[in-house]
Short mmCIF file of C-alpha atoms and ligand atoms in Angstrom, two decimals:
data_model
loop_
_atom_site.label_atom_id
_atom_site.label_comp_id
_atom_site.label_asym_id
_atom_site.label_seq_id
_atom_site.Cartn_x
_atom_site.Cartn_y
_atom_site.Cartn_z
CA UNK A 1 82.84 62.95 23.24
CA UNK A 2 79.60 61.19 23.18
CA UNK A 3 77.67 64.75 23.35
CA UNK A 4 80.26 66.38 20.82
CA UNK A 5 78.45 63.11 18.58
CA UNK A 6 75.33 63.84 19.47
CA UNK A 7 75.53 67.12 18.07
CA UNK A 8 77.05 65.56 15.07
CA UNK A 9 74.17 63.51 14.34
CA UNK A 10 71.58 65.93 15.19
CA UNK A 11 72.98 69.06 12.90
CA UNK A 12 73.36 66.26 10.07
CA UNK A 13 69.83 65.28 10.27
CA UNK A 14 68.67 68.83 10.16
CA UNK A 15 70.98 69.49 7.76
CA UNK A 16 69.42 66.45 5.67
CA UNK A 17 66.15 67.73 6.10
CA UNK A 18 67.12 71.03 5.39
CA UNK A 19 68.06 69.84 1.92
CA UNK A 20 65.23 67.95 1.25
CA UNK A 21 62.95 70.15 2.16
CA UNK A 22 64.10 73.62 1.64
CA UNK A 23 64.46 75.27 -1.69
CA UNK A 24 64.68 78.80 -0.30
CA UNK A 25 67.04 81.53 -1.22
CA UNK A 26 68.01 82.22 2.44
CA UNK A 27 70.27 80.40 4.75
CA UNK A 28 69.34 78.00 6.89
CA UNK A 29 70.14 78.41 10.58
CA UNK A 30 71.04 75.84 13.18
CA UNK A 31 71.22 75.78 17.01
CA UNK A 32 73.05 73.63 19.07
CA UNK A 33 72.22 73.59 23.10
CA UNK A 34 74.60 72.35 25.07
CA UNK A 35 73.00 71.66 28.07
CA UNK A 36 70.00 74.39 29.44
CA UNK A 37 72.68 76.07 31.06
CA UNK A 38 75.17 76.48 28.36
CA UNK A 39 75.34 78.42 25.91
CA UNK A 40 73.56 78.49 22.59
CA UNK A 41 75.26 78.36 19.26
CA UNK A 42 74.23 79.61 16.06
CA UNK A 43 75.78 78.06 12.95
CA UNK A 44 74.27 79.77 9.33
CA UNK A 45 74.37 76.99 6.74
CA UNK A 46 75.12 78.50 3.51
CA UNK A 47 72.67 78.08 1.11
CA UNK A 48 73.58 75.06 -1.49
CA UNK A 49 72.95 74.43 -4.55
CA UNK A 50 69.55 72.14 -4.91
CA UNK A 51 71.78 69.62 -6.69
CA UNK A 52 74.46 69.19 -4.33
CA UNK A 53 72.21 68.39 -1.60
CA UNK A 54 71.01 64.81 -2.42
CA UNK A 55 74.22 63.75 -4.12
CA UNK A 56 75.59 62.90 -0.16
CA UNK A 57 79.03 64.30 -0.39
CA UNK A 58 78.98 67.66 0.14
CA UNK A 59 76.79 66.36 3.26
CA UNK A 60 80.06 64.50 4.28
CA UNK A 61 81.67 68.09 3.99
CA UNK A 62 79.34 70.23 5.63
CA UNK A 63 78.95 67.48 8.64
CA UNK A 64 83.01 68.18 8.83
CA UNK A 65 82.41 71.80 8.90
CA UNK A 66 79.70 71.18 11.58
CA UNK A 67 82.63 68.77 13.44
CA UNK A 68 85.19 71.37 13.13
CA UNK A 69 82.39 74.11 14.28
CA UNK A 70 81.73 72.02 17.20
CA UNK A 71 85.61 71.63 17.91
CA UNK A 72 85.94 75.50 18.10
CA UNK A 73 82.77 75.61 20.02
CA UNK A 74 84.45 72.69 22.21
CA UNK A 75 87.46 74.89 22.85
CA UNK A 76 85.69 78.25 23.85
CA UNK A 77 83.83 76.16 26.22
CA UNK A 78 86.89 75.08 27.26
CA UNK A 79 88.44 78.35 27.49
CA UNK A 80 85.60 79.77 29.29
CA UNK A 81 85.47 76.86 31.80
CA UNK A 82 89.33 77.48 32.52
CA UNK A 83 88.56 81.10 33.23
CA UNK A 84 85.43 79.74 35.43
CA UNK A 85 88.08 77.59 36.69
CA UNK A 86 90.24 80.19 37.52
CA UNK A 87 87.74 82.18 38.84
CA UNK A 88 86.63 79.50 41.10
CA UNK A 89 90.01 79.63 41.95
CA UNK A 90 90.45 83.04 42.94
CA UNK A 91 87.26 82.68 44.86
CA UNK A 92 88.06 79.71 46.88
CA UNK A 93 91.13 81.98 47.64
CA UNK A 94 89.45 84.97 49.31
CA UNK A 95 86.88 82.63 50.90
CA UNK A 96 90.24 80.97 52.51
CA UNK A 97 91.22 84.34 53.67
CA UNK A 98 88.09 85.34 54.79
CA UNK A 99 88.38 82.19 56.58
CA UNK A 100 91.77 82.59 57.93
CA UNK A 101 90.91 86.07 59.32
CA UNK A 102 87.79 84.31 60.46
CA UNK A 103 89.57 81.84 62.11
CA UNK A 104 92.22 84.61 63.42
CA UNK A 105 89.57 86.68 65.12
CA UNK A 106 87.64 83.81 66.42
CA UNK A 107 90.96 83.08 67.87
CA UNK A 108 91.69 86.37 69.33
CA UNK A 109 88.13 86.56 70.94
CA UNK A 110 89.23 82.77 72.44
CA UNK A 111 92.76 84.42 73.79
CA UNK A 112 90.41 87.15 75.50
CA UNK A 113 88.10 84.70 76.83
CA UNK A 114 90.76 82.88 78.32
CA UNK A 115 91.78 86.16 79.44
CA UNK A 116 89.07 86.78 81.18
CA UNK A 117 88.62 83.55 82.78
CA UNK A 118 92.48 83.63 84.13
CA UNK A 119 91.45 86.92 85.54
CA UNK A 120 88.41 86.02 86.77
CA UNK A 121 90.08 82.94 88.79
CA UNK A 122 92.68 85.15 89.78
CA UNK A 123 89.74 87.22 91.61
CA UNK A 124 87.84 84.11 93.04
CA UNK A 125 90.91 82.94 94.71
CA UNK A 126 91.99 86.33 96.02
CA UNK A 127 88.92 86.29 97.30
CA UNK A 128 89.13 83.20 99.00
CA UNK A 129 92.28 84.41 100.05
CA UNK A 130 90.84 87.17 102.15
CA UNK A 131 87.86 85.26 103.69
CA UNK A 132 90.87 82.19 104.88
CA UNK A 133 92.63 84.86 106.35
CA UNK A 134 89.34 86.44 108.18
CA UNK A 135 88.55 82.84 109.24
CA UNK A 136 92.60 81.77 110.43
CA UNK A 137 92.80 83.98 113.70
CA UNK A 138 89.65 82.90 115.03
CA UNK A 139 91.46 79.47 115.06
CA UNK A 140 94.31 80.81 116.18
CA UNK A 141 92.49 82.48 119.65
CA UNK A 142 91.00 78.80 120.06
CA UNK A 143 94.35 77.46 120.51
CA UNK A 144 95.88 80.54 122.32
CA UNK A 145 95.64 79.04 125.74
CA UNK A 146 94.14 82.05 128.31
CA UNK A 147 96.44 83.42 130.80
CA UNK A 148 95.31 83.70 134.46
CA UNK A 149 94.25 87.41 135.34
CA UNK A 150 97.50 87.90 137.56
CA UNK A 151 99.47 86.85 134.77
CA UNK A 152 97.66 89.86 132.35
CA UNK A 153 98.08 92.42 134.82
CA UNK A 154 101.80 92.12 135.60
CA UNK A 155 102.56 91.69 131.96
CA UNK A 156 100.44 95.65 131.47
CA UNK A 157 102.98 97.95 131.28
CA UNK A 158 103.26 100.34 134.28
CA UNK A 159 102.84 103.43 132.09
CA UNK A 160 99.73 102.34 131.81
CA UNK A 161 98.61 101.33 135.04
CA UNK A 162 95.87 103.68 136.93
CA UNK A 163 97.43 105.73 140.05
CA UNK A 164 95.82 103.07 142.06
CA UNK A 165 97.82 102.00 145.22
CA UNK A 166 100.26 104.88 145.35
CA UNK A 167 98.24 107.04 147.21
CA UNK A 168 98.77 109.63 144.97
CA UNK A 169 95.83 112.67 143.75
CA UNK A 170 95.21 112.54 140.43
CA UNK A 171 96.85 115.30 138.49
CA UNK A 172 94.76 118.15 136.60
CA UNK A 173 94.63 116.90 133.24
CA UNK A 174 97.12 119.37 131.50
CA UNK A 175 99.66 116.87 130.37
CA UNK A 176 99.35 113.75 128.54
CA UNK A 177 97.95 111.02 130.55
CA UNK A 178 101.13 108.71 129.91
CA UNK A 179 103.12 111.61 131.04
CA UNK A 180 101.34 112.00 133.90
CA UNK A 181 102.27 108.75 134.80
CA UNK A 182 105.82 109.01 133.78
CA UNK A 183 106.34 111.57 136.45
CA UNK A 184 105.15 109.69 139.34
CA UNK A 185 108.08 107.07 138.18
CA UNK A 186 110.83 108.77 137.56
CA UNK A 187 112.08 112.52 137.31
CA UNK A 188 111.48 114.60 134.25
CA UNK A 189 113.88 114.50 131.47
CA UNK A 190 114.31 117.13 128.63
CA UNK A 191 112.34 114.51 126.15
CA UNK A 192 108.88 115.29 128.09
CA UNK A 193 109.32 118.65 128.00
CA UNK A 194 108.10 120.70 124.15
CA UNK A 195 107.12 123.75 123.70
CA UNK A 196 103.53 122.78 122.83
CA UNK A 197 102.10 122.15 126.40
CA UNK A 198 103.31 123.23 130.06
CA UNK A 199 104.97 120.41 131.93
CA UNK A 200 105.12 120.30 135.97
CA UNK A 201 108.72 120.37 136.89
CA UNK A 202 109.83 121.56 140.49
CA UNK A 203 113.03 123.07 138.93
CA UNK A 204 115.04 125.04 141.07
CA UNK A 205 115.14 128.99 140.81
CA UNK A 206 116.39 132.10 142.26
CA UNK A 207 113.74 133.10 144.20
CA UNK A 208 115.47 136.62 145.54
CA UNK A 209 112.93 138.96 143.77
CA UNK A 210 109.75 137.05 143.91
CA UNK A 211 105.89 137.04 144.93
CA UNK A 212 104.90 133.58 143.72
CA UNK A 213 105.35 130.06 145.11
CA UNK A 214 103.21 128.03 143.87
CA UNK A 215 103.13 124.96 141.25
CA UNK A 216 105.50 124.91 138.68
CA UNK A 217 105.82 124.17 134.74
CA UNK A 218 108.17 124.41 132.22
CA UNK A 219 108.34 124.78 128.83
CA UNK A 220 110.83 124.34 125.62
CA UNK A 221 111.90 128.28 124.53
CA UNK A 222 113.94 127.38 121.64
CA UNK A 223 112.86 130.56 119.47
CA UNK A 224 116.13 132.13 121.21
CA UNK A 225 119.78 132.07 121.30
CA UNK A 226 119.79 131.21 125.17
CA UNK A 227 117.21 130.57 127.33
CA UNK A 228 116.27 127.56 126.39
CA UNK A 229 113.57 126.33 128.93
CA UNK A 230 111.58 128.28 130.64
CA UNK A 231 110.16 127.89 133.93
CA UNK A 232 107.07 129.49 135.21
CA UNK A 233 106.26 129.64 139.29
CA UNK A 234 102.28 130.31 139.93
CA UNK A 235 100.64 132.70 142.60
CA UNK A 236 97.28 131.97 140.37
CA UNK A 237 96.94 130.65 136.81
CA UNK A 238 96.70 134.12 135.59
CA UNK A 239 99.54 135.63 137.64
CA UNK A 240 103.29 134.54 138.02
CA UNK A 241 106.73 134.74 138.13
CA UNK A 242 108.53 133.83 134.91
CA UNK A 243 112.27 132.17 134.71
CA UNK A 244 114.62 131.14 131.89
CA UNK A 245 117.31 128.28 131.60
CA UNK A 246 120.16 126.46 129.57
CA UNK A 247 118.88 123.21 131.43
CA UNK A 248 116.55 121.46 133.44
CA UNK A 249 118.95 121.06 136.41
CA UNK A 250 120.47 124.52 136.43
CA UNK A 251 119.24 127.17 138.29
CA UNK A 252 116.44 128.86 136.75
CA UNK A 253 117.64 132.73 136.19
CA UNK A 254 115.28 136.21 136.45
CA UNK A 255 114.66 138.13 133.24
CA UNK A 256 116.05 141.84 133.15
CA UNK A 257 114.30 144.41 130.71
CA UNK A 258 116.61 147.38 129.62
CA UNK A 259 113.56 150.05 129.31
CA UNK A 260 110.15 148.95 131.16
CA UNK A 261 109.51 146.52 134.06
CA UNK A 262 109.92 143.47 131.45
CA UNK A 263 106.53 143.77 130.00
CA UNK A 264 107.89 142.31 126.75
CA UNK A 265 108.74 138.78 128.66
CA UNK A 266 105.37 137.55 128.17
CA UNK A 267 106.33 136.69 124.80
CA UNK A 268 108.33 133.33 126.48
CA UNK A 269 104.81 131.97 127.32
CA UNK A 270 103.88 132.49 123.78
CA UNK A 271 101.37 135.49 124.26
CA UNK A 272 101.90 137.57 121.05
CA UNK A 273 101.23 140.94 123.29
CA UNK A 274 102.85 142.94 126.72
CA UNK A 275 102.37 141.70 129.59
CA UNK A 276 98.54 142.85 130.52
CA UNK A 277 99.87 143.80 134.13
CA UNK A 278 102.87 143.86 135.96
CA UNK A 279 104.99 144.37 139.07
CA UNK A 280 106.25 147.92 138.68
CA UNK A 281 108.48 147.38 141.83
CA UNK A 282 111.41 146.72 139.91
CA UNK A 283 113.90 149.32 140.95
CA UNK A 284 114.95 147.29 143.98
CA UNK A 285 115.88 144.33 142.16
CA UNK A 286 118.63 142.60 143.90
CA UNK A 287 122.19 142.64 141.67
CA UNK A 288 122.40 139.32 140.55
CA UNK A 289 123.35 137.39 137.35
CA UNK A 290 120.58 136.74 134.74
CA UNK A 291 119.19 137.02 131.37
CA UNK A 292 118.20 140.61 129.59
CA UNK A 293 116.90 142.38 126.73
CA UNK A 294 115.54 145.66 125.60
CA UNK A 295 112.55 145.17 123.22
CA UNK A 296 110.03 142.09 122.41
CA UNK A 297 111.51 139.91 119.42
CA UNK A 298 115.06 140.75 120.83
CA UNK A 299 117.62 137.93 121.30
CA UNK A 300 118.53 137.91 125.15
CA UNK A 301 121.73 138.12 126.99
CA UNK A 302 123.34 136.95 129.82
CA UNK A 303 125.00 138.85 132.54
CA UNK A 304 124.87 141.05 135.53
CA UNK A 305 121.17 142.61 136.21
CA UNK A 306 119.57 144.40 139.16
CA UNK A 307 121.69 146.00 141.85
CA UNK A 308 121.43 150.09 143.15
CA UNK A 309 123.98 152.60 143.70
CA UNK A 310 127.22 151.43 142.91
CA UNK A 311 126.11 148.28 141.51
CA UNK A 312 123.20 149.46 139.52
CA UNK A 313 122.85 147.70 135.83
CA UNK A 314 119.65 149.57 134.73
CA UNK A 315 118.68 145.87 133.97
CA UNK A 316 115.46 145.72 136.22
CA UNK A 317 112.99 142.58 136.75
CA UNK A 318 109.59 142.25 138.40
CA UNK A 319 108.24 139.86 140.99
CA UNK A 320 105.29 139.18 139.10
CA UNK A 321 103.85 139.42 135.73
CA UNK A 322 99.87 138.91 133.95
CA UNK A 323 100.15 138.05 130.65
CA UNK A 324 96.48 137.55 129.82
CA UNK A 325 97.30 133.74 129.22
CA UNK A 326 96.48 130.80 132.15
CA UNK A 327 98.67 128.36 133.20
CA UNK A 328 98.51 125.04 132.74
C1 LIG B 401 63.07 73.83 -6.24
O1 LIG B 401 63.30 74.68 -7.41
C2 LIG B 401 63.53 73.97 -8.65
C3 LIG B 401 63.90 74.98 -9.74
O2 LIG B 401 64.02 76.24 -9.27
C4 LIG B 401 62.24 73.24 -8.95
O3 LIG B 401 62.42 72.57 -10.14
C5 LIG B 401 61.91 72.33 -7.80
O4 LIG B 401 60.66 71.74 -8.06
C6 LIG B 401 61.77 73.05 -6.48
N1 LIG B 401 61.57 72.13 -5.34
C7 LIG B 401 60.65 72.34 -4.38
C8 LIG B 401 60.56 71.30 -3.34
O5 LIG B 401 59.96 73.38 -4.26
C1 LIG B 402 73.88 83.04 3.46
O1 LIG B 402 75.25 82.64 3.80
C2 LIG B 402 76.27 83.20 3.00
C3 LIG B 402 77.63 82.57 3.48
O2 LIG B 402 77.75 82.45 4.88
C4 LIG B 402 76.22 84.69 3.19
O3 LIG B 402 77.24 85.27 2.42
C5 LIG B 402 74.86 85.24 2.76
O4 LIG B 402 74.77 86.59 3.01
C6 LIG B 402 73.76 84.55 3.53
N1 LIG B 402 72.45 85.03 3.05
C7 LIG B 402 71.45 85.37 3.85
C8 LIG B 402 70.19 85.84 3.17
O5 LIG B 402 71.58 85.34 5.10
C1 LIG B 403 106.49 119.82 143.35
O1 LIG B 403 106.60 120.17 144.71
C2 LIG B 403 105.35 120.24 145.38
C3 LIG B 403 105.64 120.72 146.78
O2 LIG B 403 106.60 119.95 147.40
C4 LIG B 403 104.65 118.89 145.37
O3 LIG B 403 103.40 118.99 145.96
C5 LIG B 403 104.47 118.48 143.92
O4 LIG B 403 103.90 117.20 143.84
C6 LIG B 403 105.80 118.50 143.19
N1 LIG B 403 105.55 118.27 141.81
C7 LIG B 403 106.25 117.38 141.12
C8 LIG B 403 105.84 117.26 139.70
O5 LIG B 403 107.14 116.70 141.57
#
């Protein structure tokens, strides 16, 4: 109010002065400043007649135009500030949300930190973790009390105990070493025996048509309907005498070959060709019962072999055979 008065009194003066002084034929033309920043007015003062100015009352009407001027002036300002005000407004608004996703990302990037801290302990005490449990069992064989050395050695397992004190020669190293042991224990069972190494087994055979007599090993021959095991008896590790079986215990039987001398039986030890030599004394062959077959790959049979004249089979079997493979 006091600057809408100050305006008043300054346009009146000019005014004033403007009718003293001026006896031009153009209008005379007033600014008002409202403050530097504000804007600036410009109010034309119509031209008056010379002898209206000094009378004073048309002064009184032109300072109410001025007043009413000023009030229009007053409420553009006004106008204009609400709009600022608005403005403001609407700016304070996005600076809140650029704030509040400010303040949301900040907090994210916190949430990760934390993230990465949890993680990170996780990791420290894992670690720790591991290096307790290196250090525990040292402890642990601190306490332990030691047992006296006759203690240790009863508690080691005879399996695997050296052949020390039995008197015994140590085997050739062609079966496992606890096997080895095994058989010095106890007799051999079917588990020992596979068809992937030769195990020494004095089975029992029918030695009626035979040149060899010395070790012997056995095998698994599962590839076949019968003949499960089979049995080998050595005259060198290149030459010997080969038997089948149902089982361990049973007798082991000869093999008969329908056509040749039984060149094709090599195929028991696993050689993938004939038998490289052979006994070719075969027509004597006592009569007997045994396996037979005709041809390599063939499944075998069981039944009467050997025999001449009346009992002849034409199922013949060697004494010997070489199948280009050494055993053990
Ligand atoms: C204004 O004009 C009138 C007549 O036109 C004259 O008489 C008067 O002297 C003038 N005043 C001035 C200040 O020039
Ligand atoms: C003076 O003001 C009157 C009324 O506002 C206007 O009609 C006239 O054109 C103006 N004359 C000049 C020379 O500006
Ligand atoms: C088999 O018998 C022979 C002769 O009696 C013997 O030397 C050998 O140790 C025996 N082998 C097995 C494994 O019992």
């Amino acid at each position: 109010m006091a600057l809408k008065l100050f305006f008043v009194l300054i346009c009146s003066v000019v005014s004033v002065a403007w009718c003293a002084t001026s006896n031009s034929t153009s209008n005379a033309t007033v600014h008002v400043w409202r403050g530097l920043e504000q804007c600036a007015y410009t109010i034309a003062i119509p031209k008056t007649d010379p002898e209206v100015c000094p009378g004073g009352r048309d002064t009184v009407v032109f300072l109410q135009d001025l007043k009413a001027t000023v009030d229009d002036l007053s409420l553009k300002l006004e106008n204009v500030k609400a709009k600022l005000g608005s403005l403001e407004q609407t700016i304070k608004d996005d600076q809140l949300n650029v704030f509040s996703t400010l303040t949301k990302v900040l907090m994210q990037e916190q949430e990760r930190r934390q993230q990465i801290q949890l993680l990170k302990e996780e990791v420290e005490s894992l670690k720790q973790s591991s290096t307790t449990s290196v250090v525990e069992p040292k402890s642990e064989q601190v306490i332990r009390p030691t047992l006296p050395t006759t203690d240790t050695e009863r508690i080691v397992p005879s399996m695997f105990s050296t052949t020390e004190g039995t008197g015994e020669e140590e085997l050739p190293p062609t079966n496992p070493p606890w096997l080895n042991d095994e058989l010095t224990e106890r007799p051999v069972t079917e588990a020992f025996v596979t068809d992937i190494w030769w195990t020494e087994y004095n089975f029992t055979y029918e030695d009626n048509w035979n040149a060899c007599h010395g070790k012997q090993y056995v095998k698994l021959n599962n590839h076949w309907n019968i003949g499960k095991y089979v049995g080998v008896v050595l005259c060198s590790p290149t030459r010997y005498k080969i038997f089948l079986s149902e089982k361990l215990g049973d007798m082991f039987r000869n093999i008969a070959d329908l056509y040749g001398a039984g060149e094709d039986h090599c195929q028991f030890l696993g050689a993938y060709d004939d038998a490289t030599d052979i006994d070719h004394d075969v027509w004597d062959s006592p009569s007997t019962e045994g396996y037979y077959r005709g041809d390599y790959g063939e499944d075998l049979q069981y039944g009467r072999i050997g025999g001449q004249g009346d009992d002849w089979t034409g199922r013949k079997y060697p004494k010997w055979y070489e199948c280009g493979v050494s055993i053990p």
